[in-house]
């Protein structure tokens, strides 16, 4: 009897053990099957991109049958992709004393100077005559304004010499040639006023303005075309004057004013038609507003002038001396606030921006004598 009972218990225990093993096997099979399903589920969403994986409902409700269809909002802000975008490197400030300056330069105007050659020499200059150094951030944005008419030959030499100089000086700049339309008497100062306004229309960040005659080239690249705390006269020693100032109040040729300084003197006078007088009026305006003119050392402020025949439409203004004596009375009404002109054409060339303008006609002067 005891043997029969023992055999029965042994069979029961074996059956229970088999059932346990079977249950364990079933549990293992189910576990791996569920794991595989979860793995496939997440793999599909990761292939669709992170934004869709986070919001599958919004993704599936998009109407793709219409090209301009808009998916209904899910009420949850769209999560941008986690991929990092391209980072723009922060450039250091440009040095006050640029390391690539040469110093004294050999300036000559006898070699042929085709515009194609000047373009090849300045591959970094953008259309319209714009340039910015690739390795540093300049403190100022400089607009170089050139009053112009019938001086293409001079302009090619100016571009040939000045673009490399300005690039070595690590300037962010643009060159604007303000071309007077027609054959009436030339008005240098009014064209400079036009250049100031038109340059700001193109780029409101200009905060320094260099006003340069097209026939003057600096002989030393350490004469930095920048603006300072006071208006600056760059061309203090021209070859035609024996490399010295012709008189103490001379402010002609090449000068520079910040935007604030220019507005403080109400810009330049508009009523000086013909040659001479406007630079003396500008000198008076600066003095009357309490500012002083800064100048470079005479050893680096030398300029060479490209020789040319006098323009028959740029004869001396017979009333210039009377006007100069009345600057205090005229500067408030005659200046940047009263300039009138019409832009006829804006042409962005590879090395400069040409702006052709109609500035009107001069008043008739009484005969002399």
mmCIF file of C-alpha atoms in Angstrom:
data_model
loop_
_atom_site.group_PDB
_atom_site.id
_atom_site.type_symbol
_atom_site.label_atom_id
_atom_site.label_comp_id
_atom_site.label_asym_id
_atom_site.label_seq_id
_atom_site.Cartn_x
_atom_site.Cartn_y
_atom_site.Cartn_z
ATOM 1 C CA UNK A 1 0.000 0.000 0.000
ATOM 2 C CA UNK A 2 2.800 2.399 0.931
ATOM 3 C CA UNK A 3 4.637 1.583 -2.296
ATOM 4 C CA UNK A 4 1.528 2.291 -4.340
ATOM 5 C CA UNK A 5 1.042 5.623 -2.563
ATOM 6 C CA UNK A 6 4.714 6.540 -3.069
ATOM 7 C CA UNK A 7 4.546 5.762 -6.808
ATOM 8 C CA UNK A 8 1.439 7.871 -7.202
ATOM 9 C CA UNK A 9 3.058 10.877 -5.479
ATOM 10 C CA UNK A 10 6.126 10.519 -7.656
ATOM 11 C CA UNK A 11 4.024 10.632 -10.823
ATOM 12 C CA UNK A 12 2.094 13.624 -9.540
ATOM 13 C CA UNK A 13 5.343 15.490 -8.794
ATOM 14 C CA UNK A 14 6.712 14.741 -12.257
ATOM 15 C CA UNK A 15 3.490 15.987 -13.851
ATOM 16 C CA UNK A 16 3.626 19.209 -11.826
ATOM 17 C CA UNK A 17 7.275 19.673 -12.791
ATOM 18 C CA UNK A 18 6.458 19.183 -16.475
ATOM 19 C CA UNK A 19 3.636 21.695 -16.216
ATOM 20 C CA UNK A 20 6.024 24.213 -14.628
ATOM 21 C CA UNK A 21 8.568 23.709 -17.371
ATOM 22 C CA UNK A 22 5.857 24.079 -20.005
ATOM 23 C CA UNK A 23 4.617 27.282 -18.366
ATOM 24 C CA UNK A 24 8.175 28.640 -18.277
ATOM 25 C CA UNK A 25 8.721 27.878 -21.976
ATOM 26 C CA UNK A 26 5.445 29.557 -22.947
ATOM 27 C CA UNK A 27 6.372 32.624 -20.874
ATOM 28 C CA UNK A 28 9.792 32.871 -22.568
ATOM 29 C CA UNK A 29 8.255 32.577 -26.048
ATOM 30 C CA UNK A 30 5.674 35.258 -25.295
ATOM 31 C CA UNK A 31 8.328 37.571 -23.822
ATOM 32 C CA UNK A 32 10.502 37.460 -26.943
ATOM 33 C CA UNK A 33 7.488 37.883 -29.222
ATOM 34 C CA UNK A 34 6.312 41.018 -27.393
ATOM 35 C CA UNK A 35 9.894 42.383 -27.330
ATOM 36 C CA UNK A 36 10.173 41.949 -31.107
ATOM 37 C CA UNK A 37 6.889 43.778 -31.643
ATOM 38 C CA UNK A 38 8.012 46.707 -29.465
ATOM 39 C CA UNK A 39 11.322 46.886 -31.298
ATOM 40 C CA UNK A 40 9.613 47.064 -34.705
ATOM 41 C CA UNK A 41 7.153 49.660 -33.385
ATOM 42 C CA UNK A 42 9.857 52.096 -32.255
ATOM 43 C CA UNK A 43 12.002 51.456 -35.315
ATOM 44 C CA UNK A 44 9.168 52.684 -37.566
ATOM 45 C CA UNK A 45 8.801 55.936 -35.649
ATOM 46 C CA UNK A 46 12.515 56.625 -35.454
ATOM 47 C CA UNK A 47 12.707 56.349 -39.244
ATOM 48 C CA UNK A 48 9.998 58.997 -39.621
ATOM 49 C CA UNK A 49 11.985 61.652 -37.741
ATOM 50 C CA UNK A 50 11.880 62.944 -34.185
ATOM 51 C CA UNK A 51 9.051 65.456 -34.677
ATOM 52 C CA UNK A 52 6.627 62.786 -36.012
ATOM 53 C CA UNK A 53 7.603 60.262 -33.362
ATOM 54 C CA UNK A 54 6.652 62.770 -30.685
ATOM 55 C CA UNK A 55 3.324 63.683 -32.371
ATOM 56 C CA UNK A 56 2.083 60.767 -34.521
ATOM 57 C CA UNK A 57 -1.504 62.001 -34.450
ATOM 58 C CA UNK A 58 -0.641 65.339 -35.989
ATOM 59 C CA UNK A 59 1.476 63.632 -38.608
ATOM 60 C CA UNK A 60 -1.159 61.134 -39.667
ATOM 61 C CA UNK A 61 -3.869 63.773 -39.997
ATOM 62 C CA UNK A 62 -2.043 65.789 -42.683
ATOM 63 C CA UNK A 63 -3.950 66.167 -45.953
ATOM 64 C CA UNK A 64 -1.352 65.268 -48.584
ATOM 65 C CA UNK A 65 -3.745 65.325 -51.538
ATOM 66 C CA UNK A 66 -3.546 69.134 -51.804
ATOM 67 C CA UNK A 67 -0.087 70.745 -52.334
ATOM 68 C CA UNK A 68 -0.882 73.737 -50.106
ATOM 69 C CA UNK A 69 -2.974 71.863 -47.528
ATOM 70 C CA UNK A 70 -2.370 72.675 -43.879
ATOM 71 C CA UNK A 71 -2.530 70.007 -41.205
ATOM 72 C CA UNK A 72 -5.081 70.720 -38.431
ATOM 73 C CA UNK A 73 -3.482 71.852 -35.244
ATOM 74 C CA UNK A 74 -3.153 69.281 -32.494
ATOM 75 C CA UNK A 75 -2.942 71.984 -29.816
ATOM 76 C CA UNK A 76 0.645 70.976 -29.029
ATOM 77 C CA UNK A 77 3.545 73.193 -30.183
ATOM 78 C CA UNK A 78 5.613 71.642 -32.936
ATOM 79 C CA UNK A 79 8.913 70.339 -31.627
ATOM 80 C CA UNK A 80 11.831 71.247 -33.916
ATOM 81 C CA UNK A 81 14.324 68.705 -35.077
ATOM 82 C CA UNK A 82 17.123 67.983 -32.649
ATOM 83 C CA UNK A 83 19.706 68.199 -35.428
ATOM 84 C CA UNK A 84 22.082 71.124 -34.758
ATOM 85 C CA UNK A 85 22.129 73.768 -37.507
ATOM 86 C CA UNK A 86 25.265 75.332 -38.991
ATOM 87 C CA UNK A 87 26.976 77.626 -36.509
ATOM 88 C CA UNK A 88 28.302 81.004 -37.656
ATOM 89 C CA UNK A 89 31.741 81.600 -36.129
ATOM 90 C CA UNK A 90 32.132 84.774 -34.102
ATOM 91 C CA UNK A 91 34.964 86.805 -35.619
ATOM 92 C CA UNK A 92 37.261 88.802 -33.329
ATOM 93 C CA UNK A 93 37.401 92.607 -33.613
ATOM 94 C CA UNK A 94 39.744 93.936 -36.267
ATOM 95 C CA UNK A 95 42.990 95.326 -34.801
ATOM 96 C CA UNK A 96 43.434 99.087 -34.474
ATOM 97 C CA UNK A 97 46.768 98.750 -36.280
ATOM 98 C CA UNK A 98 46.252 96.291 -39.158
ATOM 99 C CA UNK A 99 49.267 93.967 -39.455
ATOM 100 C CA UNK A 100 49.336 93.800 -43.267
ATOM 101 C CA UNK A 101 50.031 97.458 -44.011
ATOM 102 C CA UNK A 102 52.928 98.261 -46.342
ATOM 103 C CA UNK A 103 53.661 101.909 -45.530
ATOM 104 C CA UNK A 104 55.019 104.158 -48.291
ATOM 105 C CA UNK A 105 53.707 103.239 -51.736
ATOM 106 C CA UNK A 106 54.988 103.780 -55.243
ATOM 107 C CA UNK A 107 52.181 105.589 -57.085
ATOM 108 C CA UNK A 108 52.391 106.119 -60.841
ATOM 109 C CA UNK A 109 49.833 106.839 -63.534
ATOM 110 C CA UNK A 110 51.679 105.852 -66.708
ATOM 111 C CA UNK A 111 50.858 102.127 -66.933
ATOM 112 C CA UNK A 112 47.694 101.165 -68.831
ATOM 113 C CA UNK A 113 44.882 100.409 -66.395
ATOM 114 C CA UNK A 114 41.993 98.478 -67.980
ATOM 115 C CA UNK A 115 39.075 97.815 -65.663
ATOM 116 C CA UNK A 116 39.387 94.052 -66.226
ATOM 117 C CA UNK A 117 42.842 94.121 -64.657
ATOM 118 C CA UNK A 118 41.522 95.948 -61.595
ATOM 119 C CA UNK A 119 38.776 93.332 -61.228
ATOM 120 C CA UNK A 120 41.306 90.494 -61.327
ATOM 121 C CA UNK A 121 43.387 92.229 -58.665
ATOM 122 C CA UNK A 122 40.443 92.440 -56.250
ATOM 123 C CA UNK A 123 38.581 89.106 -56.278
ATOM 124 C CA UNK A 124 37.202 89.626 -52.771
ATOM 125 C CA UNK A 125 35.339 92.828 -53.650
ATOM 126 C CA UNK A 126 31.633 92.159 -54.178
ATOM 127 C CA UNK A 127 29.291 93.647 -56.758
ATOM 128 C CA UNK A 128 28.715 97.312 -56.076
ATOM 129 C CA UNK A 129 32.168 97.795 -54.560
ATOM 130 C CA UNK A 130 31.341 96.220 -51.168
ATOM 131 C CA UNK A 131 33.939 94.460 -49.034
ATOM 132 C CA UNK A 132 34.249 93.060 -45.516
ATOM 133 C CA UNK A 133 37.344 91.345 -44.071
ATOM 134 C CA UNK A 134 36.852 87.582 -43.720
ATOM 135 C CA UNK A 135 38.844 87.162 -40.496
ATOM 136 C CA UNK A 136 37.698 90.001 -38.207
ATOM 137 C CA UNK A 137 34.829 92.373 -37.452
ATOM 138 C CA UNK A 138 35.515 96.084 -38.138
ATOM 139 C CA UNK A 139 34.336 98.689 -35.662
ATOM 140 C CA UNK A 140 32.842 100.893 -38.415
ATOM 141 C CA UNK A 141 31.013 100.567 -41.714
ATOM 142 C CA UNK A 142 32.535 103.041 -44.188
ATOM 143 C CA UNK A 143 30.921 104.615 -47.257
ATOM 144 C CA UNK A 144 33.433 106.134 -49.690
ATOM 145 C CA UNK A 145 31.729 108.891 -51.711
ATOM 146 C CA UNK A 146 33.272 110.160 -54.992
ATOM 147 C CA UNK A 147 31.806 113.184 -56.852
ATOM 148 C CA UNK A 148 32.171 112.425 -60.539
ATOM 149 C CA UNK A 149 31.722 113.409 -64.161
ATOM 150 C CA UNK A 150 33.738 112.422 -67.257
ATOM 151 C CA UNK A 151 36.714 111.000 -65.315
ATOM 152 C CA UNK A 152 36.661 107.305 -66.260
ATOM 153 C CA UNK A 153 40.428 107.286 -66.776
ATOM 154 C CA UNK A 154 41.013 108.640 -63.260
ATOM 155 C CA UNK A 155 38.463 106.293 -61.738
ATOM 156 C CA UNK A 156 40.305 103.211 -62.994
ATOM 157 C CA UNK A 157 43.530 104.338 -61.306
ATOM 158 C CA UNK A 158 41.646 105.228 -58.122
ATOM 159 C CA UNK A 159 40.056 101.777 -57.982
ATOM 160 C CA UNK A 160 43.396 100.120 -58.791
ATOM 161 C CA UNK A 161 45.149 101.716 -55.819
ATOM 162 C CA UNK A 162 42.378 102.265 -53.261
ATOM 163 C CA UNK A 163 40.713 98.846 -53.158
ATOM 164 C CA UNK A 164 43.923 97.056 -52.078
ATOM 165 C CA UNK A 165 44.652 99.835 -49.566
ATOM 166 C CA UNK A 166 41.190 99.678 -48.024
ATOM 167 C CA UNK A 167 41.309 95.875 -47.850
ATOM 168 C CA UNK A 168 44.681 95.964 -46.088
ATOM 169 C CA UNK A 169 43.215 98.436 -43.634
ATOM 170 C CA UNK A 170 40.607 95.776 -42.726
ATOM 171 C CA UNK A 171 37.646 98.025 -43.486
ATOM 172 C CA UNK A 172 34.058 97.060 -44.123
ATOM 173 C CA UNK A 173 33.226 99.503 -46.882
ATOM 174 C CA UNK A 174 31.330 100.384 -50.046
ATOM 175 C CA UNK A 175 32.371 102.685 -52.915
ATOM 176 C CA UNK A 176 29.790 105.091 -54.397
ATOM 177 C CA UNK A 177 30.455 107.136 -57.521
ATOM 178 C CA UNK A 178 27.951 110.009 -57.681
ATOM 179 C CA UNK A 179 27.783 110.969 -61.350
ATOM 180 C CA UNK A 180 26.392 114.413 -62.234
ATOM 181 C CA UNK A 181 24.109 114.188 -65.247
ATOM 182 C CA UNK A 182 24.321 116.731 -68.058
ATOM 183 C CA UNK A 183 26.865 119.385 -68.904
ATOM 184 C CA UNK A 184 25.882 122.169 -66.515
ATOM 185 C CA UNK A 185 28.342 123.619 -63.998
ATOM 186 C CA UNK A 186 29.768 121.022 -61.631
ATOM 187 C CA UNK A 187 28.684 121.048 -57.967
ATOM 188 C CA UNK A 188 31.022 118.935 -55.846
ATOM 189 C CA UNK A 189 29.487 119.559 -52.406
ATOM 190 C CA UNK A 190 25.932 118.892 -53.544
ATOM 191 C CA UNK A 191 26.995 115.592 -55.067
ATOM 192 C CA UNK A 192 28.572 114.651 -51.722
ATOM 193 C CA UNK A 193 25.271 115.367 -49.977
ATOM 194 C CA UNK A 194 23.529 113.122 -52.492
ATOM 195 C CA UNK A 195 26.091 110.381 -51.886
ATOM 196 C CA UNK A 196 25.517 110.536 -48.134
ATOM 197 C CA UNK A 197 21.755 110.085 -48.533
ATOM 198 C CA UNK A 198 21.902 107.411 -51.235
ATOM 199 C CA UNK A 199 24.485 105.308 -49.412
ATOM 200 C CA UNK A 200 22.287 105.257 -46.306
ATOM 201 C CA UNK A 201 19.335 104.157 -48.426
ATOM 202 C CA UNK A 202 21.328 101.104 -49.467
ATOM 203 C CA UNK A 203 22.800 100.354 -46.046
ATOM 204 C CA UNK A 204 21.550 102.125 -42.935
ATOM 205 C CA UNK A 205 24.501 100.799 -40.899
ATOM 206 C CA UNK A 206 26.989 103.209 -42.503
ATOM 207 C CA UNK A 207 28.429 105.279 -39.670
ATOM 208 C CA UNK A 208 31.570 106.708 -41.326
ATOM 209 C CA UNK A 209 31.718 108.665 -44.585
ATOM 210 C CA UNK A 210 34.896 109.329 -46.577
ATOM 211 C CA UNK A 211 34.529 112.047 -49.230
ATOM 212 C CA UNK A 212 37.240 111.692 -51.865
ATOM 213 C CA UNK A 213 38.070 113.375 -55.154
ATOM 214 C CA UNK A 214 38.593 110.824 -57.907
ATOM 215 C CA UNK A 215 42.028 112.193 -58.866
ATOM 216 C CA UNK A 216 43.719 111.811 -55.434
ATOM 217 C CA UNK A 217 45.568 108.659 -54.365
ATOM 218 C CA UNK A 218 47.240 108.258 -50.938
ATOM 219 C CA UNK A 219 50.959 107.476 -50.969
ATOM 220 C CA UNK A 220 50.905 105.609 -47.633
ATOM 221 C CA UNK A 221 48.393 102.947 -46.559
ATOM 222 C CA UNK A 222 48.930 103.842 -42.878
ATOM 223 C CA UNK A 223 46.648 106.827 -43.561
ATOM 224 C CA UNK A 224 43.631 104.902 -42.247
ATOM 225 C CA UNK A 225 40.261 105.721 -43.814
ATOM 226 C CA UNK A 226 38.333 105.747 -40.541
ATOM 227 C CA UNK A 227 36.272 108.257 -38.587
ATOM 228 C CA UNK A 228 37.207 109.494 -35.142
ATOM 229 C CA UNK A 229 35.954 111.785 -32.415
ATOM 230 C CA UNK A 230 36.542 114.808 -34.676
ATOM 231 C CA UNK A 231 36.168 115.373 -38.439
ATOM 232 C CA UNK A 232 39.319 114.278 -40.226
ATOM 233 C CA UNK A 233 41.231 115.761 -43.140
ATOM 234 C CA UNK A 234 43.280 113.061 -44.874
ATOM 235 C CA UNK A 235 44.836 114.838 -47.889
ATOM 236 C CA UNK A 236 47.070 117.256 -45.980
ATOM 237 C CA UNK A 237 50.133 117.040 -48.261
ATOM 238 C CA UNK A 238 49.422 116.914 -51.998
ATOM 239 C CA UNK A 239 52.176 116.881 -54.567
ATOM 240 C CA UNK A 240 50.629 119.857 -56.414
ATOM 241 C CA UNK A 241 51.052 121.959 -53.233
ATOM 242 C CA UNK A 242 54.629 120.803 -52.577
ATOM 243 C CA UNK A 243 53.434 118.219 -50.014
ATOM 244 C CA UNK A 244 52.156 120.794 -47.523
ATOM 245 C CA UNK A 245 48.888 122.545 -46.719
ATOM 246 C CA UNK A 246 48.235 125.497 -49.014
ATOM 247 C CA UNK A 247 46.731 127.389 -46.031
ATOM 248 C CA UNK A 248 45.728 126.588 -42.461
ATOM 249 C CA UNK A 249 41.990 126.230 -43.092
ATOM 250 C CA UNK A 250 42.264 123.976 -46.135
ATOM 251 C CA UNK A 251 39.823 121.027 -45.966
ATOM 252 C CA UNK A 252 39.720 119.857 -49.596
ATOM 253 C CA UNK A 253 40.582 116.674 -51.436
ATOM 254 C CA UNK A 254 39.800 113.834 -49.034
ATOM 255 C CA UNK A 255 37.958 114.180 -45.729
ATOM 256 C CA UNK A 256 36.004 112.003 -43.334
ATOM 257 C CA UNK A 257 33.088 112.582 -40.978
ATOM 258 C CA UNK A 258 30.982 110.255 -38.906
ATOM 259 C CA UNK A 259 27.245 110.228 -39.529
ATOM 260 C CA UNK A 260 26.640 112.245 -36.354
ATOM 261 C CA UNK A 261 29.301 114.827 -37.262
ATOM 262 C CA UNK A 262 27.906 115.232 -40.772
ATOM 263 C CA UNK A 263 24.377 115.835 -39.491
ATOM 264 C CA UNK A 264 25.667 118.205 -36.825
ATOM 265 C CA UNK A 265 26.988 120.614 -39.490
ATOM 266 C CA UNK A 266 23.849 120.121 -41.655
ATOM 267 C CA UNK A 267 25.936 118.376 -44.281
ATOM 268 C CA UNK A 268 27.684 120.331 -47.023
ATOM 269 C CA UNK A 269 26.509 123.491 -48.832
ATOM 270 C CA UNK A 270 24.490 123.054 -52.020
ATOM 271 C CA UNK A 271 25.030 126.514 -53.512
ATOM 272 C CA UNK A 272 28.700 126.314 -54.557
ATOM 273 C CA UNK A 273 28.498 125.810 -58.315
ATOM 274 C CA UNK A 274 31.861 125.658 -60.049
ATOM 275 C CA UNK A 275 35.349 125.247 -58.675
ATOM 276 C CA UNK A 276 36.384 126.267 -55.163
ATOM 277 C CA UNK A 277 34.868 127.561 -51.959
ATOM 278 C CA UNK A 278 32.839 124.600 -50.745
ATOM 279 C CA UNK A 279 35.706 123.082 -48.729
ATOM 280 C CA UNK A 280 36.261 126.427 -46.945
ATOM 281 C CA UNK A 281 32.555 126.599 -46.148
ATOM 282 C CA UNK A 282 32.759 123.077 -44.698
ATOM 283 C CA UNK A 283 35.750 124.132 -42.587
ATOM 284 C CA UNK A 284 33.691 127.061 -41.256
ATOM 285 C CA UNK A 285 30.767 124.776 -40.419
ATOM 286 C CA UNK A 286 33.012 122.487 -38.410
ATOM 287 C CA UNK A 287 34.506 125.426 -36.506
ATOM 288 C CA UNK A 288 31.095 127.013 -35.823
ATOM 289 C CA UNK A 289 29.802 123.803 -34.219
ATOM 290 C CA UNK A 290 32.746 123.659 -31.827
ATOM 291 C CA UNK A 291 34.490 120.680 -33.418
ATOM 292 C CA UNK A 292 38.146 120.551 -34.378
ATOM 293 C CA UNK A 293 39.748 118.966 -37.416
ATOM 294 C CA UNK A 294 42.114 116.050 -36.894
ATOM 295 C CA UNK A 295 44.908 115.291 -39.358
ATOM 296 C CA UNK A 296 47.385 112.437 -39.859
ATOM 297 C CA UNK A 297 51.107 112.892 -39.506
ATOM 298 C CA UNK A 298 52.408 114.728 -42.556
ATOM 299 C CA UNK A 299 54.739 111.810 -43.312
ATOM 300 C CA UNK A 300 51.744 109.529 -44.011
ATOM 301 C CA UNK A 301 49.275 112.158 -45.244
ATOM 302 C CA UNK A 302 50.863 112.542 -48.691
ATOM 303 C CA UNK A 303 48.816 112.280 -51.896
ATOM 304 C CA UNK A 304 49.506 112.194 -55.595
ATOM 305 C CA UNK A 305 47.105 113.882 -57.980
ATOM 306 C CA UNK A 306 46.313 112.509 -61.426
ATOM 307 C CA UNK A 307 46.940 115.343 -63.864
ATOM 308 C CA UNK A 308 44.056 116.449 -66.042
ATOM 309 C CA UNK A 309 42.807 119.389 -68.050
ATOM 310 C CA UNK A 310 40.470 121.732 -66.242
ATOM 311 C CA UNK A 311 36.801 121.031 -66.940
ATOM 312 C CA UNK A 312 35.275 123.942 -68.840
ATOM 313 C CA UNK A 313 32.115 123.368 -66.772
ATOM 314 C CA UNK A 314 34.039 123.621 -63.492
ATOM 315 C CA UNK A 315 35.242 127.206 -63.666
ATOM 316 C CA UNK A 316 35.745 129.172 -60.429
ATOM 317 C CA UNK A 317 32.583 130.400 -58.753
ATOM 318 C CA UNK A 318 32.739 134.223 -58.818
ATOM 319 C CA UNK A 319 30.614 134.473 -55.657
ATOM 320 C CA UNK A 320 32.522 131.951 -53.577
ATOM 321 C CA UNK A 321 34.356 134.490 -51.410
ATOM 322 C CA UNK A 322 31.133 136.244 -50.427
ATOM 323 C CA UNK A 323 29.480 132.929 -49.584
ATOM 324 C CA UNK A 324 32.411 131.775 -47.437
ATOM 325 C CA UNK A 325 32.111 134.893 -45.287
ATOM 326 C CA UNK A 326 28.410 134.177 -44.625
ATOM 327 C CA UNK A 327 28.594 130.525 -43.551
ATOM 328 C CA UNK A 328 27.132 131.345 -40.137
ATOM 329 C CA UNK A 329 24.018 132.763 -41.801
ATOM 330 C CA UNK A 330 23.576 130.082 -44.467
ATOM 331 C CA UNK A 331 24.528 126.764 -42.845
ATOM 332 C CA UNK A 332 21.164 126.223 -41.148
ATOM 333 C CA UNK A 333 19.111 126.656 -44.328
ATOM 334 C CA UNK A 334 21.594 125.312 -46.882
ATOM 335 C CA UNK A 335 22.724 121.725 -46.380
ATOM 336 C CA UNK A 336 21.615 118.128 -46.165
ATOM 337 C CA UNK A 337 18.105 119.161 -45.156
ATOM 338 C CA UNK A 338 17.558 121.286 -48.265
ATOM 339 C CA UNK A 339 19.250 119.241 -50.997
ATOM 340 C CA UNK A 340 17.014 118.528 -54.011
ATOM 341 C CA UNK A 341 17.883 116.043 -56.736
ATOM 342 C CA UNK A 342 16.539 113.240 -58.884
ATOM 343 C CA UNK A 343 18.143 109.805 -59.172
ATOM 344 C CA UNK A 344 18.255 108.790 -62.836
ATOM 345 C CA UNK A 345 20.090 105.467 -62.583
ATOM 346 C CA UNK A 346 21.662 103.177 -59.994
ATOM 347 C CA UNK A 347 24.137 100.728 -61.525
ATOM 348 C CA UNK A 348 26.067 98.246 -59.381
ATOM 349 C CA UNK A 349 29.374 97.578 -61.098
ATOM 350 C CA UNK A 350 31.937 94.940 -60.012
ATOM 351 C CA UNK A 351 34.068 97.514 -58.144
ATOM 352 C CA UNK A 352 31.687 100.384 -57.326
ATOM 353 C CA UNK A 353 28.093 101.560 -57.332
ATOM 354 C CA UNK A 354 27.385 104.262 -59.909
ATOM 355 C CA UNK A 355 24.521 106.645 -59.087
ATOM 356 C CA UNK A 356 23.650 109.102 -61.859
ATOM 357 C CA UNK A 357 21.689 112.107 -60.599
ATOM 358 C CA UNK A 358 20.148 115.313 -61.874
ATOM 359 C CA UNK A 359 21.015 118.044 -59.347
ATOM 360 C CA UNK A 360 19.472 120.913 -61.257
ATOM 361 C CA UNK A 361 21.073 123.979 -62.791
ATOM 362 C CA UNK A 362 23.046 126.813 -61.213
ATOM 363 C CA UNK A 363 21.535 130.274 -60.849
ATOM 364 C CA UNK A 364 22.581 132.855 -63.389
ATOM 365 C CA UNK A 365 25.462 134.968 -62.135
ATOM 366 C CA UNK A 366 25.765 138.642 -62.919
ATOM 367 C CA UNK A 367 28.619 139.436 -65.310
ATOM 368 C CA UNK A 368 31.937 140.308 -63.693
ATOM 369 C CA UNK A 369 33.617 143.653 -64.162
#
